[in-house]
CSV table of N, CA, C and O in Angstrom, one decimal:
chain,number,residue,atom,x,y,z
A,1207,UNK,N,1.2,-1.1,0.0
A,1207,UNK,CA,-0.1,-0.2,0.1
A,1207,UNK,C,1.1,1.1,0.1
A,1207,UNK,O,1.9,1.3,0.6
A,1208,UNK,N,0.4,2.0,-0.9
A,1208,UNK,CA,0.8,3.4,-0.6
A,1208,UNK,C,1.3,4.5,0.4
A,1208,UNK,O,-0.4,3.8,1.0
A,1209,UNK,N,1.5,5.5,-0.2
A,1209,UNK,CA,0.8,6.8,1.0
A,1209,UNK,C,-0.2,6.9,0.8
A,1209,UNK,O,-0.3,7.5,-0.4
A,1210,UNK,N,-0.5,7.6,1.4
A,1210,UNK,CA,-2.0,8.7,1.5
A,1210,UNK,C,-1.7,10.1,1.9
A,1210,UNK,O,-1.9,9.9,2.9
A,1211,UNK,N,-2.6,10.9,1.7
A,1211,UNK,CA,-2.2,12.3,1.9
A,1211,UNK,C,-4.1,12.6,2.9
A,1211,UNK,O,-4.7,12.7,3.0
A,1212,UNK,N,-3.0,12.9,4.4
A,1212,UNK,CA,-3.9,12.9,4.7
A,1212,UNK,C,-3.8,14.8,5.2
A,1212,UNK,O,-3.4,15.5,5.1
A,1213,UNK,N,-4.9,15.3,5.0
A,1213,UNK,CA,-6.1,17.0,5.2
A,1213,UNK,C,-7.4,16.7,5.9
A,1213,UNK,O,-7.1,16.1,7.0
A,1214,UNK,N,-7.0,18.2,6.3
A,1214,UNK,CA,-8.2,18.5,7.8
A,1214,UNK,C,-10.0,17.8,7.0
A,1214,UNK,O,-10.2,16.6,7.8
A,1215,UNK,N,-10.0,17.0,6.0
A,1215,UNK,CA,-11.7,16.3,5.3
A,1215,UNK,C,-11.1,15.1,6.0
A,1215,UNK,O,-12.3,14.6,5.7
A,1216,UNK,N,-10.1,14.5,5.2
A,1216,UNK,CA,-9.6,12.9,6.3
A,1216,UNK,C,-8.8,12.6,7.0
A,1216,UNK,O,-8.4,11.5,7.5
A,1217,UNK,N,-8.5,13.7,7.7
A,1217,UNK,CA,-8.0,13.2,9.3
A,1217,UNK,C,-8.7,11.8,10.0
A,1217,UNK,O,-7.9,10.8,11.1
A,1218,UNK,N,-9.4,13.1,10.3
A,1218,UNK,CA,-10.1,12.5,11.2
A,1218,UNK,C,-10.7,10.7,11.3
A,1218,UNK,O,-10.6,10.1,11.7
A,1219,UNK,N,-11.1,11.1,10.1
A,1219,UNK,CA,-12.1,9.6,10.8
A,1219,UNK,C,-10.5,8.2,9.1
A,1219,UNK,O,-10.9,7.3,10.0
A,1220,UNK,N,-9.7,8.5,9.2
A,1220,UNK,CA,-8.1,7.7,8.9
A,1220,UNK,C,-7.4,7.6,10.5
A,1220,UNK,O,-7.1,6.0,10.6
A,1221,UNK,N,-7.4,8.6,11.1
A,1221,UNK,CA,-6.7,8.4,12.4
A,1221,UNK,C,-7.1,8.0,13.1
A,1221,UNK,O,-7.1,7.0,14.2
A,1222,UNK,N,-8.9,7.5,12.9
A,1222,UNK,CA,-10.0,6.7,14.2
A,1222,UNK,C,-10.3,5.3,13.7
A,1222,UNK,O,-10.7,4.8,14.2
A,1223,UNK,N,-9.7,4.8,12.8
A,1223,UNK,CA,-10.8,3.7,12.0
A,1223,UNK,C,-10.3,2.7,12.7
A,1223,UNK,O,-8.1,2.8,13.6
A,1224,UNK,N,-9.4,2.1,13.0
A,1224,UNK,CA,-9.5,-0.1,13.5
A,1224,UNK,C,-8.5,0.1,13.5
A,1224,UNK,O,-7.6,0.0,11.7
A,1225,UNK,N,-7.1,-0.2,13.7
A,1225,UNK,CA,-6.5,-0.8,12.8
A,1225,UNK,C,-5.3,-0.2,13.6
A,1225,UNK,O,-5.6,1.1,14.1
A,1226,UNK,N,-3.5,-0.3,12.9
A,1226,UNK,CA,-2.5,1.1,12.9
A,1226,UNK,C,-2.5,1.7,11.6
A,1226,UNK,O,-3.1,2.1,10.7
A,1227,UNK,N,-1.9,3.1,11.8
A,1227,UNK,CA,-2.1,4.7,11.0
A,1227,UNK,C,-0.5,4.6,12.1
A,1227,UNK,O,-0.4,5.6,13.1
A,1228,UNK,N,-0.2,5.6,10.1
A,1228,UNK,CA,1.3,5.6,10.9
A,1228,UNK,C,1.1,7.0,10.4
A,1228,UNK,O,1.5,7.6,9.1
A,1229,UNK,N,1.3,8.7,10.8
A,1229,UNK,CA,2.0,9.5,10.4
A,1229,UNK,C,2.9,10.4,10.1
A,1229,UNK,O,3.6,10.8,11.2
A,1230,UNK,N,3.2,10.3,8.7
A,1230,UNK,CA,4.3,11.6,8.2
A,1230,UNK,C,4.3,13.3,8.8
A,1230,UNK,O,3.7,12.8,7.6
A,1231,UNK,N,4.8,14.2,9.5
A,1231,UNK,CA,4.2,15.1,8.7
A,1231,UNK,C,5.8,15.5,8.4
A,1231,UNK,O,7.0,15.3,9.0
A,1232,UNK,N,6.0,16.9,6.4
A,1232,UNK,CA,6.9,16.7,6.9
A,1232,UNK,C,6.4,18.0,5.9
A,1232,UNK,O,5.7,19.0,6.4
A,1233,UNK,N,7.6,18.6,5.7
A,1233,UNK,CA,7.2,19.4,4.1
A,1233,UNK,C,8.9,19.6,3.4
A,1233,UNK,O,9.8,19.0,3.3
A,1234,UNK,N,8.6,20.3,2.4
A,1234,UNK,CA,9.1,20.0,1.4
A,1234,UNK,C,10.2,20.7,1.7
A,1234,UNK,O,11.3,20.7,1.2
A,1235,UNK,N,10.7,22.2,2.3
A,1235,UNK,CA,12.1,22.9,2.1
A,1235,UNK,C,13.0,21.5,3.6
A,1235,UNK,O,13.7,22.0,3.2
A,1236,UNK,N,12.4,20.8,3.9
A,1236,UNK,CA,13.0,19.9,4.7
A,1236,UNK,C,13.9,18.6,4.4
A,1236,UNK,O,13.4,17.9,4.1
A,1237,UNK,N,15.2,19.1,4.7
A,1237,UNK,CA,15.8,18.5,4.2
A,1237,UNK,C,16.2,16.7,5.5
A,1237,UNK,O,15.8,16.1,4.5
A,1238,UNK,N,15.6,16.6,6.2
A,1238,UNK,CA,15.4,15.5,6.9
A,1238,UNK,C,14.4,15.1,6.3
A,1238,UNK,O,14.0,13.4,6.0
A,1239,UNK,N,13.0,15.7,6.3
A,1239,UNK,CA,12.0,15.0,5.6
A,1239,UNK,C,12.3,14.1,4.2
A,1239,UNK,O,12.4,13.4,4.1
A,1240,UNK,N,13.2,14.2,3.6
A,1240,UNK,CA,14.1,13.9,2.5
A,1240,UNK,C,13.9,13.1,2.1
A,1240,UNK,O,13.9,11.7,2.0
A,1241,UNK,N,15.3,12.5,4.1
A,1241,UNK,CA,16.2,11.9,3.8
A,1241,UNK,C,15.0,10.5,4.1
A,1241,UNK,O,14.6,9.0,4.1
A,1242,UNK,N,13.5,11.2,6.4
A,1242,UNK,CA,12.6,9.8,5.6
A,1242,UNK,C,11.7,9.8,4.1
A,1242,UNK,O,11.4,8.6,4.6
A,1243,UNK,N,11.7,10.5,4.1
A,1243,UNK,CA,10.2,10.7,2.3
A,1243,UNK,C,10.5,8.4,2.1
A,1243,UNK,O,9.3,8.3,2.0
A,1244,UNK,N,11.7,8.3,1.3
A,1244,UNK,CA,11.7,6.8,1.4
A,1244,UNK,C,11.3,5.8,2.0
A,1244,UNK,O,10.7,4.8,1.2
A,1245,UNK,N,12.5,6.2,3.0
A,1245,UNK,CA,11.5,5.0,4.6
A,1245,UNK,C,10.8,5.1,4.6
A,1245,UNK,O,9.9,3.7,4.8
A,1246,UNK,N,10.1,5.9,4.8
A,1246,UNK,CA,8.7,5.9,4.7
A,1246,UNK,C,7.9,5.0,4.4
A,1246,UNK,O,6.9,4.4,3.8
A,1247,UNK,N,7.5,5.0,3.0
A,1247,UNK,CA,7.3,4.6,1.0
A,1247,UNK,C,8.0,3.3,1.7
A,1247,UNK,O,6.8,2.7,0.9
A,1248,UNK,N,9.1,3.3,1.5
A,1248,UNK,CA,9.3,1.9,1.4
A,1248,UNK,C,8.2,1.1,2.1
A,1248,UNK,O,7.4,-0.3,1.9
A,1249,UNK,N,8.1,1.4,3.4
A,1249,UNK,CA,7.8,1.1,4.4
A,1249,UNK,C,6.4,0.7,4.2
A,1249,UNK,O,5.5,-1.2,4.5
A,1250,UNK,N,5.5,1.9,3.8
A,1250,UNK,CA,4.4,1.6,3.3
A,1250,UNK,C,3.6,0.0,1.8
A,1250,UNK,O,2.8,-0.4,2.1
A,1251,UNK,N,5.4,-0.3,2.1
A,1251,UNK,CA,5.1,-1.7,0.7
A,1251,UNK,C,5.5,-2.6,1.5
A,1251,UNK,O,4.4,-3.4,1.7
A,1252,UNK,N,5.6,-2.1,2.2
A,1252,UNK,CA,6.3,-4.1,3.7
A,1252,UNK,C,5.0,-3.9,3.9
A,1252,UNK,O,5.4,-5.1,4.3
A,1253,UNK,N,4.3,-3.0,5.0
A,1253,UNK,CA,3.7,-3.3,5.3
A,1253,UNK,C,1.7,-2.7,5.2
A,1253,UNK,O,1.1,-1.6,5.6
A,1254,UNK,N,1.2,-3.4,4.6
A,1254,UNK,CA,-0.5,-3.1,4.0
A,1254,UNK,C,-1.0,-3.4,5.5
A,1254,UNK,O,-1.9,-2.5,4.5
A,1255,UNK,N,-1.2,-3.9,6.1
A,1255,UNK,CA,-2.1,-3.7,6.5
A,1255,UNK,C,-2.1,-2.1,7.9
A,1255,UNK,O,-3.0,-2.8,9.6
A,1256,UNK,N,-1.5,-1.6,7.3
A,1256,UNK,CA,-0.4,-0.9,7.5
A,1256,UNK,C,-0.6,0.8,7.4
A,1256,UNK,O,-0.1,0.3,5.9
A,1257,UNK,N,-2.1,1.3,8.2
A,1257,UNK,CA,-1.7,2.6,6.6
A,1257,UNK,C,-0.9,3.8,7.7
A,1257,UNK,O,-0.8,4.1,8.5
A,1258,UNK,N,-0.5,4.1,6.2
A,1258,UNK,CA,0.5,6.0,6.3
A,1258,UNK,C,0.0,6.7,5.5
A,1258,UNK,O,-0.1,7.1,4.0
A,1259,UNK,N,0.6,7.5,6.6
A,1259,UNK,CA,-0.5,9.3,6.5
A,1259,UNK,C,0.1,10.0,6.5
A,1259,UNK,O,1.7,9.7,6.4
A,1260,UNK,N,0.6,10.5,5.2
A,1260,UNK,CA,1.7,11.8,5.3
A,1260,UNK,C,0.6,12.8,5.1
A,1260,UNK,O,-0.1,12.9,4.2
A,1261,UNK,N,1.6,13.1,6.0
A,1261,UNK,CA,0.9,15.2,5.5
A,1261,UNK,C,2.5,16.4,6.2
A,1261,UNK,O,2.6,16.5,6.4
A,1262,UNK,N,1.9,17.5,4.7
A,1262,UNK,CA,2.4,18.7,4.2
A,1262,UNK,C,2.0,20.1,4.9
A,1262,UNK,O,1.3,20.5,4.9
A,1263,UNK,N,2.8,19.7,7.1
A,1263,UNK,CA,2.0,21.3,7.6
A,1263,UNK,C,2.4,22.3,6.6
A,1263,UNK,O,1.8,23.4,7.4
A,1264,UNK,N,3.2,22.6,5.7
A,1264,UNK,CA,3.1,24.2,4.6
A,1264,UNK,C,1.9,23.6,3.9
A,1264,UNK,O,0.9,25.1,4.7
A,1265,UNK,N,0.7,22.9,3.9
A,1265,UNK,CA,-0.3,22.8,3.2
A,1265,UNK,C,-1.5,23.0,4.6
A,1265,UNK,O,-2.1,23.2,4.7
A,1266,UNK,N,-0.9,22.3,5.6
A,1266,UNK,CA,-1.7,22.1,6.4
A,1266,UNK,C,-1.8,22.8,7.6
A,1266,UNK,O,-1.2,21.7,9.1
A,1267,UNK,N,-1.6,23.6,7.7
A,1267,UNK,CA,-1.1,24.7,8.3
A,1267,UNK,C,-1.7,24.4,10.2
A,1267,UNK,O,-1.6,24.4,10.9
A,1268,UNK,N,-2.8,24.8,9.9
A,1268,UNK,CA,-4.0,24.2,10.8
A,1268,UNK,C,-3.8,23.2,11.6
A,1268,UNK,O,-3.4,23.2,13.0
A,1269,UNK,N,-3.7,21.9,10.0
A,1269,UNK,CA,-3.2,20.3,11.3
A,1269,UNK,C,-2.3,20.1,12.3
A,1269,UNK,O,-2.3,19.9,13.4
A,1270,UNK,N,-1.4,20.9,11.4
A,1270,UNK,CA,0.7,20.9,12.5
A,1270,UNK,C,0.0,22.4,14.1
A,1270,UNK,O,0.7,21.7,15.0
A,1271,UNK,N,-0.4,23.0,13.1
A,1271,UNK,CA,-1.0,23.8,15.7
A,1271,UNK,C,-1.4,22.6,16.2
A,1271,UNK,O,-1.4,22.9,16.9
A,1272,UNK,N,-3.3,22.0,15.6
A,1272,UNK,CA,-3.6,21.1,16.5
A,1272,UNK,C,-3.0,20.7,17.3
A,1272,UNK,O,-3.3,19.7,17.7
A,1273,UNK,N,-2.4,19.5,16.2
A,1273,UNK,CA,-1.3,18.7,16.7
A,1273,UNK,C,0.2,19.4,17.6
A,1273,UNK,O,0.9,18.0,17.7
A,1274,UNK,N,0.8,20.4,17.4
A,1274,UNK,CA,1.8,21.3,18.1
A,1274,UNK,C,2.3,20.7,18.1
A,1274,UNK,O,4.2,19.6,18.3
A,1275,UNK,N,2.8,20.8,16.4
A,1275,UNK,CA,4.8,20.0,15.8
A,1275,UNK,C,5.2,21.1,15.7
A,1275,UNK,O,4.2,22.3,15.5
A,1276,UNK,N,6.8,20.7,16.3
A,1276,UNK,CA,7.4,22.4,16.4
A,1276,UNK,C,8.7,21.6,15.6
A,1276,UNK,O,9.6,22.6,15.7
A,1277,UNK,N,8.8,20.0,14.9
A,1277,UNK,CA,9.4,19.8,14.0
A,1277,UNK,C,9.8,18.5,14.3
A,1277,UNK,O,8.6,18.0,14.5
A,1278,UNK,N,10.1,18.7,12.6
A,1278,UNK,CA,9.9,17.6,11.8
A,1278,UNK,C,10.7,17.3,10.9
A,1278,UNK,O,11.6,18.3,10.7
A,1279,UNK,N,10.9,15.8,10.9
A,1279,UNK,CA,9.4,15.5,10.1
A,1279,UNK,C,9.4,14.8,12.4
A,1279,UNK,O,9.9,15.0,12.8
A,1280,UNK,N,8.6,14.8,12.3
A,1280,UNK,CA,7.4,14.2,13.2
A,1280,UNK,C,6.7,13.2,13.1
A,1280,UNK,O,6.1,13.0,11.9
A,1281,UNK,N,6.6,11.3,13.1
A,1281,UNK,CA,6.2,10.9,13.2
A,1281,UNK,C,4.9,10.3,14.6
A,1281,UNK,O,5.3,10.1,15.2
A,1282,UNK,N,3.4,10.1,13.9
A,1282,UNK,CA,3.1,9.7,15.2
A,1282,UNK,C,2.5,8.5,14.6
A,1282,UNK,O,2.5,8.1,13.2
A,1283,UNK,N,1.9,7.6,16.3
A,1283,UNK,CA,1.1,6.1,15.4
A,1283,UNK,C,-0.2,6.3,16.0
A,1283,UNK,O,0.3,6.5,17.3
A,1284,UNK,N,-0.7,5.8,15.8
A,1284,UNK,CA,-1.7,5.5,16.0
A,1284,UNK,C,-3.0,4.0,15.7
A,1284,UNK,O,-2.6,3.4,14.9
A,1285,UNK,N,-3.6,3.7,16.9
A,1285,UNK,CA,-4.1,2.7,17.2
A,1285,UNK,C,-4.3,2.5,17.6
A,1285,UNK,O,-5.5,3.0,18.5
A,1286,UNK,N,-5.8,2.6,17.1
A,1286,UNK,CA,-7.6,2.4,17.9
A,1286,UNK,C,-7.6,3.9,17.6
A,1286,UNK,O,-9.2,3.9,18.8
A,1287,UNK,N,-8.0,4.3,16.7
A,1287,UNK,CA,-7.7,5.8,17.3
A,1287,UNK,C,-6.8,6.3,18.5
A,1287,UNK,O,-7.4,7.7,19.1
A,1288,UNK,N,-6.2,5.4,18.5
A,1288,UNK,CA,-5.6,6.3,20.4
A,1288,UNK,C,-3.9,6.5,19.5
A,1288,UNK,O,-2.9,6.0,19.0
A,1289,UNK,N,-3.3,7.9,19.7
A,1289,UNK,CA,-2.0,8.0,20.1
A,1289,UNK,C,-0.9,7.3,21.3
A,1289,UNK,O,-1.3,7.1,22.0
A,1290,UNK,N,-0.3,6.5,19.9
A,1290,UNK,CA,0.9,4.9,20.8
A,1290,UNK,C,2.2,5.7,21.0
A,1290,UNK,O,3.4,5.4,21.6
A,1291,UNK,N,2.1,6.9,20.1
A,1291,UNK,CA,3.7,6.7,20.1
A,1291,UNK,C,4.1,8.2,19.2
A,1291,UNK,O,3.3,8.7,18.0
A,1292,UNK,N,4.5,9.6,18.9
A,1292,UNK,CA,4.9,10.8,18.9
A,1292,UNK,C,6.5,10.9,18.6
A,1292,UNK,O,6.3,11.4,20.4
A,1293,UNK,N,6.9,11.7,17.8
A,1293,UNK,CA,8.6,11.6,18.6
A,1293,UNK,C,8.9,12.4,16.8
A,1293,UNK,O,8.6,11.6,15.8
A,1294,UNK,N,10.0,13.3,16.8
A,1294,UNK,CA,10.3,14.3,16.0
A,1294,UNK,C,11.7,13.2,15.5
A,1294,UNK,O,12.3,13.1,16.3
A,1295,UNK,N,12.0,13.3,14.3
A,1295,UNK,CA,12.8,13.2,14.0
A,1295,UNK,C,13.4,12.0,13.2
A,1295,UNK,O,12.4,11.7,13.9
A,1296,UNK,N,13.6,12.2,11.7
A,1296,UNK,CA,14.7,11.5,10.6
A,1296,UNK,C,14.8,9.5,11.2
A,1296,UNK,O,15.8,10.3,12.1
A,1297,UNK,N,14.1,9.0,11.1
A,1297,UNK,CA,14.0,7.2,12.1
A,1297,UNK,C,15.1,6.6,10.3
A,1297,UNK,O,14.7,6.7,9.1
A,1298,UNK,N,16.0,5.4,10.3
A,1298,UNK,CA,16.8,4.8,9.6
A,1298,UNK,C,15.3,4.1,10.0
A,1298,UNK,O,15.4,3.7,10.4
A,1299,UNK,N,15.6,3.0,8.6
A,1299,UNK,CA,14.9,1.6,7.7
A,1299,UNK,C,14.0,0.5,9.6
A,1299,UNK,O,13.6,0.3,10.0
A,1300,UNK,N,15.9,0.2,9.8
A,1300,UNK,CA,15.2,-0.3,10.9
A,1300,UNK,C,14.4,0.2,12.0
A,1300,UNK,O,13.7,-0.1,12.9
A,1301,UNK,N,14.9,0.7,11.9
A,1301,UNK,CA,14.5,2.3,13.4
A,1301,UNK,C,12.9,1.5,13.2
A,1301,UNK,O,11.8,1.8,14.5
A,1302,UNK,N,12.3,2.9,12.2
A,1302,UNK,CA,10.8,2.5,11.3
A,1302,UNK,C,10.0,1.5,11.9
A,1302,UNK,O,8.9,1.3,12.6
A,1303,UNK,N,11.3,0.3,11.5
A,1303,UNK,CA,10.3,-1.5,11.8
A,1303,UNK,C,10.5,-1.1,13.2
A,1303,UNK,O,9.8,-1.9,14.1
A,1304,UNK,N,11.2,-0.8,14.2
A,1304,UNK,CA,11.3,-1.7,15.6
A,1304,UNK,C,10.0,-0.6,15.6
A,1304,UNK,O,8.7,-1.0,16.7
A,1305,UNK,N,9.1,0.3,15.9
A,1305,UNK,CA,8.1,0.8,16.1
A,1305,UNK,C,6.2,0.2,15.5
A,1305,UNK,O,6.1,0.5,16.3
A,1306,UNK,N,6.7,-0.2,13.9
A,1306,UNK,CA,6.0,-1.0,13.8
A,1306,UNK,C,6.0,-2.2,14.4
A,1306,UNK,O,4.5,-3.0,14.9
A,1307,UNK,N,6.4,-2.4,14.5
A,1307,UNK,CA,6.7,-3.9,15.8
A,1307,UNK,C,5.5,-3.6,17.2
A,1307,UNK,O,5.4,-4.4,18.5
A,1308,UNK,N,6.1,-3.1,17.4
A,1308,UNK,CA,5.9,-2.4,18.4
A,1308,UNK,C,4.9,-2.0,19.1
A,1308,UNK,O,3.5,-2.7,19.7
A,1309,UNK,N,4.2,-1.1,18.0
A,1309,UNK,CA,3.0,-1.0,18.2
A,1309,UNK,C,1.0,-1.2,17.3
A,1309,UNK,O,0.6,-1.8,18.1
A,1310,UNK,N,2.2,-2.7,16.7
A,1310,UNK,CA,0.9,-4.1,17.0
A,1310,UNK,C,1.4,-5.2,17.7
A,1310,UNK,O,0.5,-5.2,17.7
A,1311,UNK,N,3.1,-5.4,18.3
A,1311,UNK,CA,2.5,-6.3,19.3
A,1311,UNK,C,2.4,-5.0,20.6
A,1311,UNK,O,1.6,-5.6,21.8
A,1312,UNK,N,1.7,-3.6,20.6
A,1312,UNK,CA,0.8,-3.4,22.3
A,1312,UNK,C,-0.8,-4.3,22.4
A,1312,UNK,O,-1.2,-4.6,21.4
A,1313,UNK,N,-0.6,-4.0,23.7
A,1313,UNK,CA,-2.5,-5.0,23.9
A,1313,UNK,C,-3.2,-4.1,24.3
A,1313,UNK,O,-3.1,-3.2,25.2
A,1314,UNK,N,-4.0,-3.9,23.9
A,1314,UNK,CA,-5.0,-2.6,23.6
A,1314,UNK,C,-5.8,-2.1,24.5
A,1314,UNK,O,-6.2,-1.2,25.1
A,1315,UNK,N,-6.1,-3.2,24.3
A,1315,UNK,CA,-6.8,-3.9,26.9
A,1315,UNK,C,-6.1,-2.5,27.6
A,1315,UNK,O,-6.9,-2.3,28.5
A,1316,UNK,N,-4.9,-3.0,27.3
A,1316,UNK,CA,-3.8,-2.5,28.7
A,1316,UNK,C,-4.1,-1.1,28.7
A,1316,UNK,O,-4.2,-0.4,29.7
A,1317,UNK,N,-3.8,-0.3,27.1
A,1317,UNK,CA,-3.5,0.3,26.8
A,1317,UNK,C,-5.1,1.7,27.6
A,1317,UNK,O,-4.8,3.1,28.2
A,1318,UNK,N,-4.9,0.6,27.2
A,1318,UNK,CA,-7.1,1.8,27.6
A,1318,UNK,C,-7.1,1.7,28.2
A,1318,UNK,O,-7.9,2.9,29.3
A,1319,UNK,N,-6.7,0.6,29.7
A,1319,UNK,CA,-7.1,1.0,30.6
A,1319,UNK,C,-6.1,1.4,31.7
A,1319,UNK,O,-7.1,2.0,32.3
A,1320,UNK,N,-4.6,2.0,31.2
A,1320,UNK,CA,-4.3,3.4,31.8
A,1320,UNK,C,-4.3,4.2,31.8
A,1320,UNK,O,-4.8,5.1,32.3
A,1321,UNK,N,-5.5,4.5,30.5
A,1321,UNK,CA,-6.4,5.9,30.0
A,1321,UNK,C,-7.1,5.7,30.7
A,1321,UNK,O,-7.3,7.1,31.0
A,1322,UNK,N,-8.2,5.4,30.5
A,1322,UNK,CA,-9.0,5.4,31.3
A,1322,UNK,C,-8.2,5.5,33.5
A,1322,UNK,O,-8.6,6.3,33.4
A,1323,UNK,N,-7.3,4.8,33.6
A,1323,UNK,CA,-7.1,5.1,34.7
A,1323,UNK,C,-6.2,6.5,35.3
A,1323,UNK,O,-6.5,7.0,36.0
A,1324,UNK,N,-5.9,7.5,34.0
A,1324,UNK,CA,-5.4,8.4,34.2
A,1324,UNK,C,-6.6,9.7,34.2
A,1324,UNK,O,-5.8,10.3,34.8
A,1325,UNK,N,-6.5,9.2,33.6
A,1325,UNK,CA,-8.7,10.4,33.3
A,1325,UNK,C,-9.2,9.6,34.9
A,1325,UNK,O,-9.5,10.9,34.5
A,1326,UNK,N,-8.6,9.3,35.7
A,1326,UNK,CA,-10.2,9.1,36.3
A,1326,UNK,C,-9.4,9.2,37.7
A,1326,UNK,O,-9.8,10.1,38.7
A,1327,UNK,N,-7.5,9.5,37.5
A,1327,UNK,CA,-6.9,10.1,38.4
A,1327,UNK,C,-6.9,12.2,38.2
A,1327,UNK,O,-6.4,12.6,39.2
A,1328,UNK,N,-7.6,12.6,36.7
A,1328,UNK,CA,-7.2,13.8,36.8
A,1328,UNK,C,-8.3,14.7,37.3
A,1328,UNK,O,-9.2,14.1,37.2
A,1329,UNK,N,-7.5,16.0,37.9
A,1329,UNK,CA,-8.3,16.2,38.4
A,1329,UNK,C,-9.5,17.8,37.8
A,1329,UNK,O,-9.2,17.3,36.2
A,1330,UNK,N,-10.4,17.2,38.1
A,1330,UNK,CA,-11.4,18.2,37.6
A,1330,UNK,C,-10.8,19.3,36.2
A,1330,UNK,O,-11.4,20.2,37.7
A,1331,UNK,N,-11.0,20.2,35.6
A,1331,UNK,CA,-10.9,21.0,34.9
A,1331,UNK,C,-12.1,22.1,35.4
A,1331,UNK,O,-13.0,21.9,35.1
C-alpha cells in the first residue's frame, strides 16, 4: 500500500479507524524529511496492513498547529484511534521497523485501561 495524503477533510476518519495508522509530518523544504520520505514509502509497501499517511505542514498549517508540531519530520502512530507514539526526527529503516513492530505488539486492552486510570486520576478542570 502506498501512502495517503492527510488533510483536514480526511484525518479524523483515517486516524480513528481500527488498526494502525502512521503519520509523517513533513515539508518540502525540510532536508531530513526528504531523507525519511523514501524510508516511510518503503515501509508502506512492506506493511499493507498499516495505513501510512503524510501531512504537508505547509499545506496543512491548521492541522500542524492543532497537533503541536514544532519539529519535522515528526512521526506519530495511532492504533484504534489512540495516539500511542509521537517523536520528531528522521528514522532509519530499522528504527521505523522497530516502531511498527512495537505498535503491532501493543496490548490495546491494557493501553485503554491505563488511559482510563489516568483520566480517573486527573483533576476536574
